[in-house]
Amino acid sequence: MSTMRISRLAERSGVPATTLRFYDDAGLLPAGRTASGYRVYGEDAVERLAFIGAAKHLGLPLDEIGELLSVWEAGACKDVKEDLRPRIAARLTEARLRLTELAALTTSLHQALRHLDALPDRTGRCDPECGFLSPSAAAGSGPVDAELSPSRRATEAEPWRTAPVACSLDGNGLEERAAQWREAVDGAARSPIPEGLRLTLPVARAAKVAELAAAEQRCCPFFDFRLHLDGPHLHMEVRAPADGAALLAELFAPGA
C-alpha cells in the first residue's frame, strides 16, 4: 500500500499539517511511523479527512466524531445514517435555542443603547444613578419575536393560507406527534386569536416548542407558528385557514 508524508497529505487534503498532527493525537487520524519517526498515511486518509470535515461542518464535537468514525469504519452506510441522525437533530435543537437567545440578547442591547443615549451627559463619576449597566435597563420588557413562517410585513403572500389542509404523517406518526405536543404544551394558558390560538408557556420550553413547530410545518404546511419571548414567558401563536381550524383546535385542545 502506498503511503504519503504529512506534508503531502496536507497538500492533497487542504488540511494544515498542524491540524493533522492534532487529529493524530486525538485518535481521529492514526498515522504510521517511519524508522526515522516521521508520520506516514495511507490513501484512505484523504477520504477519512473528508468525512471528519463534513462532520465538523455539522457542528459535531471531536469526541462524537470519533464515535461516528468507529461506525463509519465498519462500512455499513445504514449504520452511519442511523447513528448520525440523532446527533444532527440534537445540534439542530441547540442551534434553534442559540437563535432564540441571540434574538433576546439583540433586543436587550438595542434597549440598553436607547437607554444610554437618553441619559444626560454628567460630569461626575459614574454611579448607580446612571443605570446603564443595571439589569432593569438592559433587560427590556417587550417580546422577542421568532417567527417560523413569513411575516405579513415581509411578504404579502402567506403560503399557509393557501396550502392544502392535509398532513403527510401516517396514523402512527400523527399519534406520536400529538403526544409530543401534549407534553410540550401541558399546562399552557390558552386564549383565542383571529384564525387561531395563543398559548403561554414557561420560556424554558422554547427550544422544544420551536423544534416541534418546525417539524409540524414540514408535514402540515397549513399551520402558521409564531413564537414570542416575553421575559420568563413564551407565547406561541398558531393559526390555520378556515378548513384547518378543526384540526388546530383538536391538536391544541386542553388535555388533548
XYZ file of N, CA and C in Angstrom:
768
model
N 0.840 -1.186 0.000
C 0.000 0.000 0.000
C 0.879 1.240 0.000
N 0.565 2.198 -0.893
C 1.367 3.417 -0.958
C 1.073 4.301 0.246
N 2.072 5.033 0.645
C 1.928 5.937 1.777
C 2.413 7.326 1.390
N 2.064 8.292 2.227
C 2.498 9.669 1.979
C 2.874 10.309 3.301
N 3.787 11.262 3.227
C 4.195 12.002 4.424
C 3.145 13.057 4.721
N 3.257 13.658 5.879
C 2.243 14.600 6.345
C 2.145 15.826 5.439
N 3.268 16.267 4.883
C 3.238 17.436 4.001
C 2.431 17.151 2.737
N 2.554 15.930 2.214
C 1.812 15.550 1.016
C 0.323 15.435 1.316
N -0.016 14.868 2.468
C -1.418 14.749 2.849
C -2.041 16.135 3.052
N -1.285 17.034 3.657
C -1.778 18.394 3.849
C -2.043 19.056 2.503
N -1.155 18.832 1.549
C -1.317 19.409 0.218
C -2.546 18.843 -0.488
N -2.747 17.547 -0.402
C -3.860 16.909 -1.095
C -5.206 17.202 -0.450
N -5.223 17.295 0.857
C -6.493 17.454 1.571
C -6.852 18.909 1.844
N -5.856 19.792 1.814
C -6.107 21.177 2.174
C -6.193 21.401 3.667
N -5.864 20.389 4.454
C -5.880 20.490 5.916
C -4.457 20.757 6.390
N -4.229 21.812 7.188
C -2.870 22.131 7.626
C -2.214 20.973 8.385
N -0.903 20.898 8.278
C -0.172 19.831 8.952
C -0.365 19.875 10.459
N -0.473 21.090 11.005
C -0.688 21.194 12.454
C -2.000 20.529 12.858
N -3.033 20.699 12.026
C -4.320 20.075 12.318
C -4.228 18.558 12.178
N -3.464 18.093 11.185
C -3.291 16.650 11.002
C -2.613 16.034 12.219
N -1.619 16.732 12.748
C -0.951 16.223 13.962
C -1.927 16.177 15.130
N -2.759 17.216 15.229
C -3.753 17.248 16.307
C -4.736 16.093 16.170
N -5.202 15.826 14.949
C -6.120 14.713 14.725
C -5.468 13.387 15.089
N -4.181 13.256 14.806
C -3.465 12.037 15.163
C -3.440 11.874 16.679
N -3.071 12.941 17.373
C -3.009 12.885 18.837
C -4.377 12.610 19.458
N -5.454 13.106 18.783
C -6.809 12.911 19.301
C -7.385 11.555 18.927
N -6.669 10.783 18.120
C -7.130 9.462 17.731
C -8.078 9.445 16.555
N -8.253 10.590 15.878
C -9.169 10.659 14.743
C -8.502 10.235 13.435
N -7.202 10.420 13.349
C -6.476 10.132 12.109
C -5.157 9.452 12.464
N -5.206 8.185 12.836
C -3.972 7.499 13.231
C -2.953 7.475 12.092
N -1.715 7.718 12.448
C -0.631 7.722 11.457
C 0.354 6.601 11.753
N 0.952 6.092 10.681
C 2.062 5.167 10.850
C 3.337 5.961 11.082
N 4.413 5.268 11.311
C 5.700 5.944 11.549
C 6.790 5.280 10.727
N 7.646 6.115 10.197
C 8.826 5.585 9.508
C 9.875 5.221 10.556
N 10.954 4.610 10.103
C 12.040 4.272 11.025
C 12.621 5.518 11.669
N 12.499 6.625 10.956
C 13.029 7.887 11.491
C 12.018 8.630 12.359
N 10.813 8.072 12.476
C 9.817 8.685 13.347
C 8.867 9.636 12.643
N 8.943 9.747 11.308
C 8.037 10.630 10.580
C 6.664 9.981 10.428
N 5.624 10.813 10.496
C 4.270 10.315 10.281
C 4.072 9.971 8.811
N 3.386 8.850 8.555
C 3.010 8.478 7.192
C 1.554 8.020 7.204
N 0.881 8.253 6.079
C -0.552 7.972 5.970
C -0.831 7.191 4.703
N -1.878 6.364 4.747
C -2.315 5.644 3.568
C -3.261 6.490 2.733
N -3.615 5.982 1.562
C -4.516 6.705 0.665
C -5.884 6.947 1.304
N -6.311 6.054 2.196
C -7.621 6.212 2.816
C -7.701 7.420 3.740
N -6.553 8.024 4.076
C -6.550 9.188 4.967
C -7.269 10.373 4.340
N -7.199 10.501 3.012
C -7.866 11.616 2.336
C -9.377 11.502 2.502
N -9.910 10.313 2.286
C -11.346 10.090 2.449
C -11.762 10.261 3.907
N -10.921 9.795 4.814
C -11.219 9.935 6.248
C -11.274 11.409 6.640
N -10.347 12.203 6.117
C -10.342 13.636 6.410
C -11.588 14.317 5.860
N -12.033 13.889 4.682
C -13.255 14.459 4.121
C -14.444 14.164 5.032
N -14.484 12.971 5.581
C -15.572 12.597 6.497
C -15.498 13.435 7.774
N -14.292 13.597 8.309
C -14.118 14.412 9.516
C -14.554 15.850 9.245
N -14.143 16.393 8.094
C -14.510 17.765 7.759
C -16.008 17.949 7.634
N -16.689 16.972 7.018
C -18.142 17.057 6.886
C -18.819 17.018 8.254
N -18.317 16.168 9.144
C -18.892 16.072 10.489
C -18.659 17.364 11.276
N -17.487 17.966 11.124
C -17.205 19.237 11.798
C -18.121 20.333 11.275
N -18.389 20.308 9.965
C -19.268 21.309 9.358
C -20.666 21.247 9.957
N -21.072 20.072 10.424
C -22.374 19.910 11.064
C -22.355 20.311 12.534
N -21.186 20.725 13.020
C -21.081 21.173 14.402
C -20.852 20.066 15.409
N -20.486 18.889 14.944
C -20.256 17.787 15.881
C -18.934 17.990 16.609
N -18.894 17.780 17.929
C -17.632 17.878 18.663
C -16.727 16.697 18.331
N -15.442 16.847 18.638
C -14.476 15.826 18.249
C -14.751 14.474 18.885
N -15.243 14.453 20.110
C -15.490 13.150 20.730
C -16.610 12.404 20.003
N -17.619 13.142 19.535
C -18.691 12.492 18.785
C -18.210 12.071 17.397
N -17.327 12.879 16.816
C -16.767 12.499 15.516
C -15.988 11.193 15.646
N -15.253 11.061 16.751
C -14.528 9.816 16.983
C -15.470 8.624 17.078
N -16.600 8.795 17.765
C -17.578 7.708 17.869
C -18.176 7.383 16.496
N -18.461 8.434 15.724
C -19.039 8.241 14.405
C -18.057 7.570 13.454
N -16.781 7.909 13.594
C -15.761 7.273 12.754
C -15.708 5.762 12.988
N -15.916 5.352 14.219
C -15.910 3.917 14.510
C -17.023 3.207 13.747
N -18.187 3.872 13.647
C -19.297 3.298 12.887
C -18.974 3.323 11.394
N -18.412 4.433 10.935
C -18.064 4.587 9.519
C -17.044 3.541 9.078
N -16.107 3.235 9.944
C -15.071 2.261 9.607
C -15.646 0.871 9.392
N -16.807 0.600 10.023
C -17.423 -0.719 9.859
C -17.956 -0.911 8.444
N -18.183 0.189 7.734
C -18.517 0.102 6.323
C -19.984 0.022 5.972
N -20.900 -0.008 6.956
C -22.330 -0.077 6.655
C -22.915 1.328 6.655
N -23.297 1.793 5.483
C -23.814 3.158 5.353
C -25.064 3.366 6.195
N -25.942 2.357 6.253
C -27.180 2.498 7.013
C -26.895 2.699 8.500
N -25.808 2.106 8.984
C -25.455 2.268 10.389
C -24.956 3.693 10.660
N -24.205 4.245 9.693
C -23.757 5.626 9.834
C -24.957 6.557 9.859
N -25.900 6.318 8.953
C -27.114 7.132 8.894
C -27.880 7.066 10.203
N -28.035 5.857 10.736
C -28.779 5.675 11.987
C -28.087 6.367 13.155
N -26.764 6.317 13.176
C -26.007 6.941 14.265
C -25.973 8.458 14.127
N -25.950 8.936 12.877
C -25.790 10.362 12.640
C -27.063 11.158 12.866
N -28.214 10.579 12.563
C -29.447 11.342 12.596
C -29.739 11.980 13.960
N -29.695 11.228 15.071
C -29.976 11.877 16.363
C -28.940 12.927 16.747
N -27.717 12.772 16.254
C -26.693 13.776 16.547
C -27.017 15.094 15.827
N -27.444 14.989 14.572
C -27.825 16.191 13.833
C -29.056 16.834 14.462
N -30.027 16.020 14.855
C -31.232 16.549 15.485
C -30.889 17.308 16.769
N -29.944 16.782 17.540
C -29.529 17.467 18.769
C -28.857 18.797 18.464
N -28.001 18.813 17.423
C -27.359 20.073 17.041
C -28.393 21.093 16.567
N -29.415 20.613 15.872
C -30.459 21.500 15.375
C -31.219 22.143 16.532
N -31.513 21.354 17.540
C -32.186 21.895 18.718
C -31.320 22.956 19.401
N -30.036 22.667 19.531
C -29.128 23.624 20.147
C -29.040 24.905 19.321
N -29.010 24.756 17.988
C -28.920 25.931 17.122
C -30.157 26.804 17.263
N -31.328 26.165 17.332
C -32.562 26.948 17.494
C -32.568 27.672 18.835
N -32.081 27.009 19.873
C -32.028 27.643 21.182
C -31.083 28.833 21.162
N -29.915 28.670 20.486
C -28.976 29.794 20.399
C -29.582 30.967 19.631
N -30.346 30.666 18.574
C -31.004 31.731 17.819
C -31.994 32.482 18.703
N -32.740 31.732 19.510
C -33.690 32.360 20.422
C -32.965 33.247 21.430
N -31.866 32.727 21.979
C -31.105 33.509 22.954
C -30.486 34.745 22.313
N -29.982 34.601 21.073
C -29.399 35.748 20.382
C -30.444 36.806 20.066
N -31.665 36.366 19.718
C -32.734 37.326 19.462
C -33.051 38.120 20.716
N -33.115 37.422 21.861
C -33.377 38.109 23.123
C -32.241 39.062 23.480
N -30.995 38.623 23.266
C -29.850 39.476 23.557
C -29.839 40.709 22.662
N -30.148 40.535 21.374
C -30.181 41.665 20.452
C -31.189 42.705 20.895
N -32.368 42.249 21.299
C -33.386 43.177 21.790
C -32.909 43.909 23.039
N -32.289 43.182 23.969
C -31.781 43.809 25.193
C -30.723 44.858 24.886
N -29.842 44.552 23.935
C -28.780 45.501 23.590
C -29.345 46.758 22.945
N -30.339 46.599 22.083
C -30.982 47.776 21.476
C -31.631 48.642 22.550
N -32.305 48.002 23.498
C -32.969 48.753 24.557
C -31.947 49.442 25.460
N -30.842 48.741 25.741
C -29.796 49.351 26.560
C -29.179 50.557 25.848
N -29.005 50.444 24.528
C -28.428 51.551 23.766
C -29.353 52.753 23.771
N -30.653 52.506 23.604
C -31.613 53.625 23.657
C -31.599 54.281 25.028
N -31.516 53.459 26.068
C -31.468 53.991 27.426
C -30.203 54.825 27.629
N -29.087 54.318 27.124
C -27.814 55.030 27.252
C -27.865 56.378 26.546
N -28.421 56.405 25.338
C -28.491 57.654 24.577
C -29.398 58.676 25.243
N -30.368 58.202 26.029
C -31.303 59.118 26.680
C -30.747 59.706 27.971
N -29.651 59.165 28.487
C -29.086 59.671 29.734
C -28.413 61.024 29.515
N -28.483 61.921 30.484
C -27.783 63.211 30.359
C -26.275 63.011 30.468
N -25.518 63.911 29.885
C -24.059 63.874 29.982
C -23.651 64.495 31.314
N -23.270 63.657 32.251
C -22.886 64.131 33.579
C -21.375 64.280 33.651
N -20.945 65.247 34.414
C -19.502 65.482 34.547
C -18.910 64.733 35.729
N -19.755 64.221 36.617
C -19.260 63.490 37.775
C -18.953 62.044 37.435
N -18.528 61.302 38.449
C -18.207 59.897 38.246
C -19.470 59.088 38.000
N -19.300 57.953 37.314
C -20.421 57.031 37.125
C -20.802 56.431 38.468
N -22.079 56.336 38.723
C -22.584 55.725 39.943
C -23.889 55.018 39.603
N -24.508 54.367 40.588
C -25.737 53.630 40.282
C -26.843 54.476 39.659
N -26.799 55.812 39.847
C -27.829 56.642 39.260
C -27.769 56.643 37.732
N -26.598 56.336 37.173
C -26.501 56.269 35.711
C -27.429 55.186 35.168
N -27.347 54.021 35.780
C -28.294 52.966 35.460
C -28.078 52.216 34.168
N -27.065 52.603 33.364
C -26.993 51.961 32.059
C -26.469 50.534 32.101
N -25.886 50.116 33.225
C -25.454 48.730 33.349
C -26.376 47.903 34.243
N -27.465 48.519 34.708
C -28.358 47.785 35.596
C -29.170 46.780 34.788
N -29.479 45.618 35.378
C -30.246 44.610 34.641
C -31.577 45.140 34.141
N -32.244 46.009 34.939
C -33.549 46.502 34.524
C -33.458 47.366 33.292
N -32.332 48.080 33.129
C -32.185 48.935 31.957
C -31.929 48.116 30.713
N -31.192 47.009 30.872
C -30.818 46.227 29.703
C -31.816 45.144 29.346
N -32.579 44.680 30.348
C -33.400 43.507 30.103
C -34.564 43.778 29.172
N -35.212 44.924 29.346
C -36.350 45.234 28.495
C -37.557 44.399 28.867
N -38.724 44.847 28.409
C -39.939 44.129 28.752
C -40.735 43.693 27.545
N -40.348 44.106 26.369
C -41.113 43.760 25.173
C -40.799 42.353 24.715
N -41.706 41.752 23.976
C -41.479 40.392 23.487
C -40.465 40.350 22.370
N -39.785 39.215 22.252
C -38.868 38.957 21.143
C -39.570 37.990 20.207
N -39.731 38.367 18.965
C -40.443 37.530 18.009
C -39.483 36.575 17.319
N -39.884 35.328 17.230
C -39.145 34.332 16.441
C -40.153 33.657 15.528
N -40.438 34.270 14.381
C -41.493 33.802 13.506
C -40.995 32.643 12.665
N -41.776 31.556 12.649
C -41.405 30.365 11.906
C -42.101 30.307 10.560
N -42.773 31.385 10.180
C -43.355 31.490 8.850
C -43.233 32.935 8.417
N -43.314 33.251 7.116
C -43.108 34.610 6.662
C -44.069 35.582 7.317
N -43.562 36.751 7.722
C -44.357 37.773 8.355
C -45.169 38.532 7.312
N -46.306 39.079 7.725
C -47.095 39.912 6.824
C -46.302 41.117 6.361
N -45.401 41.597 7.231
C -44.589 42.751 6.861
C -43.559 42.381 5.821
N -43.141 41.129 5.806
C -42.082 40.703 4.904
C -42.611 40.331 3.528
N -43.821 39.826 3.483
C -44.349 39.401 2.187
C -45.860 39.422 2.231
N -46.478 39.739 1.120
C -47.934 39.760 1.068
C -48.491 38.348 0.939
N -47.715 37.455 0.398
C -48.165 36.067 0.224
C -47.832 35.266 1.472
N -48.821 34.647 2.047
C -48.615 33.797 3.214
C -48.969 32.372 2.811
N -47.961 31.539 2.559
C -48.217 30.205 1.999
C -49.182 29.367 2.824
N -49.185 29.524 4.136
C -50.035 28.683 4.959
C -51.516 28.904 4.654
N -51.863 30.074 4.145
C -53.273 30.364 3.869
C -53.793 29.573 2.660
N -52.904 29.253 1.745
C -53.320 28.562 0.524
C -52.816 27.127 0.456
N -52.072 26.683 1.480
C -51.557 25.311 1.482
C -52.708 24.322 1.639
N -52.611 23.141 1.035
C -53.661 22.133 1.204
C -53.796 21.724 2.674
N -55.009 21.587 3.134
C -55.241 21.151 4.510
C -55.128 19.628 4.535
N -53.888 19.164 4.604
C -53.587 17.734 4.605
C -52.252 17.549 5.300
N -52.075 16.386 5.936
C -50.839 16.086 6.667
C -50.161 14.886 6.034
N -48.844 14.953 5.917
C -48.092 13.862 5.291
C -47.776 12.729 6.260
N -48.087 12.887 7.539
C -47.822 11.825 8.512
C -48.888 10.740 8.424
N -48.490 9.495 8.725
C -49.470 8.422 8.774
C -50.077 8.343 10.171
N -50.915 7.343 10.404
C -51.617 7.248 11.682
C -50.692 7.193 12.880
N -49.655 6.340 12.823
C -48.714 6.243 13.943
C -47.949 7.546 14.137
N -47.540 8.142 13.007
C -46.817 9.400 13.092
C -47.663 10.514 13.684
N -48.938 10.538 13.306
C -49.846 11.558 13.840
C -50.007 11.403 15.346
N -50.173 10.186 15.797
C -50.358 9.955 17.226
C -49.103 10.321 18.012
N -47.932 9.978 17.452
C -46.684 10.315 18.125
C -46.504 11.830 18.213
N -46.797 12.534 17.104
C -46.660 13.988 17.112
C -47.646 14.631 18.091
N -48.874 14.129 18.106
C -49.868 14.662 19.044
C -49.405 14.480 20.488
N -48.816 13.324 20.780
C -48.314 13.074 22.134
C -47.181 14.036 22.488
N -46.318 14.321 21.512
C -45.228 15.273 21.749
C -45.769 16.671 22.039
N -46.790 17.074 21.298
C -47.400 18.377 21.557
C -48.078 18.415 22.927
N -48.775 17.346 23.285
C -49.439 17.318 24.596
C -48.430 17.536 25.717
N -47.274 16.898 25.590
C -46.237 17.058 26.612
C -45.650 18.465 26.595
N -45.419 19.003 25.392
C -44.758 20.308 25.275
C -45.626 21.451 25.787
N -46.953 21.363 25.587
C -47.829 22.480 25.960
C -48.670 22.164 27.188
N -48.290 21.139 27.915
C -49.029 20.780 29.117
C -49.073 21.963 30.092
N -50.268 22.294 30.543
C -50.426 23.388 31.500
C -50.413 24.775 30.890
N -50.381 24.881 29.564
C -50.324 26.200 28.920
C -51.618 26.963 29.134
N -51.497 28.289 29.255
C -52.668 29.160 29.262
C -53.061 29.419 27.813
N -54.341 29.257 27.487
C -54.813 29.375 26.113
C -55.772 30.541 25.975
N -55.668 31.244 24.855
C -56.606 32.315 24.558
C -56.802 32.376 23.053
N -58.029 32.620 22.594
C -58.281 32.666 21.151
C -57.711 33.940 20.530
N -57.253 33.819 19.291
C -56.800 34.945 18.484
C -57.434 34.783 17.109
N -57.463 35.830 16.297
C -58.026 35.676 14.954
C -57.357 34.538 14.204
N -58.143 33.606 13.747
C -57.722 32.462 12.940
C -56.916 31.427 13.710
N -56.876 31.543 15.040
C -56.077 30.555 15.747
C -56.130 30.656 17.255
N -55.006 30.315 17.859
C -54.917 30.153 19.306
C -53.570 30.670 19.792
N -53.568 31.235 20.996
C -52.334 31.709 21.627
C -52.126 30.910 22.901
N -50.934 30.299 23.026
C -50.600 29.518 24.212
C -49.418 30.161 24.919
N -49.500 30.285 26.235
C -48.433 30.876 27.033
C -47.806 29.805 27.905
N -46.468 29.694 27.801
C -45.712 28.625 28.453
C -44.480 29.193 29.134
N -43.821 28.407 29.989
C -42.517 28.832 30.523
C -41.499 28.951 29.393
N -40.635 29.954 29.454
C -39.673 30.182 28.376
C -38.683 29.020 28.243
N -38.521 28.224 29.290
C -37.602 27.086 29.220
C -38.031 26.059 28.176
N -39.272 26.112 27.746
C -39.738 25.149 26.744
C -39.539 25.665 25.315
N -38.896 26.811 25.149
C -38.786 27.431 23.827
C -38.144 26.510 22.800
N -37.035 25.851 23.161
C -36.324 25.005 22.200
C -37.199 23.842 21.749
N -37.871 23.177 22.688
C -38.715 22.038 22.343
C -39.880 22.465 21.471
N -40.521 23.586 21.844
C -41.669 24.064 21.074
C -41.234 24.472 19.670
N -40.088 25.158 19.559
C -39.593 25.571 18.238
C -39.303 24.357 17.371
N -38.716 23.313 17.953
C -38.407 22.104 17.197
C -39.690 21.443 16.695
N -40.698 21.353 17.559
C -41.957 20.736 17.160
C -42.676 21.570 16.101
N -42.655 22.909 16.261
C -43.330 23.771 15.293
C -42.704 23.640 13.912
N -41.371 23.578 13.868
C -40.688 23.417 12.586
C -41.046 22.079 11.948
N -41.089 21.011 12.751
C -41.458 19.697 12.234
C -42.906 19.685 11.760
N -43.768 20.370 12.491
C -45.189 20.404 12.130
C -45.399 21.093 10.788
N -44.665 22.169 10.552
C -44.831 22.879 9.284
C -44.346 22.054 8.093
N -43.389 21.150 8.339
C -42.908 20.322 7.236
C -43.974 19.332 6.779
N -44.766 18.817 7.726
C -45.776 17.823 7.351
C -47.160 18.438 7.199
N -47.397 19.567 7.856
C -48.702 20.248 7.801
C -48.479 21.734 7.517
N -48.149 22.094 6.271
C -47.777 23.475 5.964
C -48.909 24.475 6.082
N -50.124 24.007 6.376
C -51.242 24.943 6.545
C -51.262 25.569 7.937
N -50.377 25.126 8.832
C -50.240 25.751 10.145
C -49.244 26.915 10.071
N -49.531 27.985 10.775
C -48.632 29.141 10.872
C -48.246 29.315 12.336
N -46.961 29.245 12.652
C -46.478 29.355 14.017
C -45.682 30.641 14.200
N -45.901 31.315 15.313
C -45.112 32.485 15.678
C -44.820 32.419 17.173
N -43.549 32.551 17.510
C -43.115 32.463 18.898
C -42.688 33.840 19.384
N -43.090 34.164 20.615
C -42.742 35.452 21.209
C -42.142 35.204 22.592
N -40.930 35.692 22.806
C -40.300 35.595 24.119
C -40.611 36.864 24.890
N -41.120 36.690 26.097
C -41.516 37.834 26.914
C -41.077 37.566 28.352
N -39.797 37.891 28.643
C -39.265 37.627 29.981
C -39.300 36.139 30.272
N -39.981 35.740 31.358
C -39.997 34.310 31.708
C -41.018 33.508 30.908
N -41.728 34.175 29.998
C -42.812 33.509 29.291
C -42.500 33.323 27.809
N -43.041 32.250 27.257
C -43.034 32.007 25.815
C -44.478 32.017 25.357
N -44.788 32.883 24.383
C -46.123 32.909 23.794
C -46.030 32.293 22.404
N -46.817 31.281 22.160
C -46.874 30.672 20.838
C -48.239 30.945 20.226
N -48.230 31.554 19.056
C -49.458 31.759 18.303
C -49.464 30.784 17.135
N -50.543 30.050 17.001
C -50.671 29.098 15.892
C -51.977 29.396 15.172
N -51.889 29.514 13.851
C -53.045 29.839 13.030
C -53.208 28.792 11.937
N -54.408 28.743 11.376
C -54.689 27.846 10.262
C -55.825 28.452 9.453
N -55.903 28.155 8.157
C -57.048 28.622 7.367
C -58.336 27.988 7.869
N -59.445 28.485 7.396
C -60.743 28.038 7.909
C -60.903 26.524 7.826
N -60.449 25.923 6.727
C -60.612 24.475 6.566
C -59.777 23.672 7.568
N -58.748 24.298 8.136
C -57.899 23.597 9.079
C -58.165 23.951 10.527
N -59.189 24.786 10.777
C -59.464 25.247 12.143
C -59.789 24.086 13.084
N -60.554 23.120 12.584
C -60.929 21.990 13.441
C -59.708 21.166 13.833
N -58.771 20.970 12.885
C -57.552 20.225 13.188
C -56.702 20.964 14.205
N -56.633 22.292 14.067
C -55.867 23.088 15.026
C -56.466 22.950 16.419
N -57.791 23.101 16.511
C -58.445 23.008 17.812
C -58.261 21.634 18.431
N -58.303 20.583 17.607
C -58.130 19.228 18.122
C -56.716 18.980 18.617
N -55.709 19.494 17.882
C -54.320 19.245 18.243
C -53.928 19.984 19.516
N -54.458 21.197 19.716
C -54.026 22.026 20.842
C -55.111 22.227 21.880
N -56.118 21.381 21.897
C -57.170 21.481 22.900
C -56.615 21.157 24.284
N -57.124 21.805 25.339
C -56.643 21.495 26.701
C -56.864 20.023 27.016
N -55.799 19.395 27.509
C -55.894 17.993 27.888
C -56.056 17.035 26.741
N -55.743 17.521 25.500
C -55.899 16.644 24.331
C -54.905 15.517 24.349
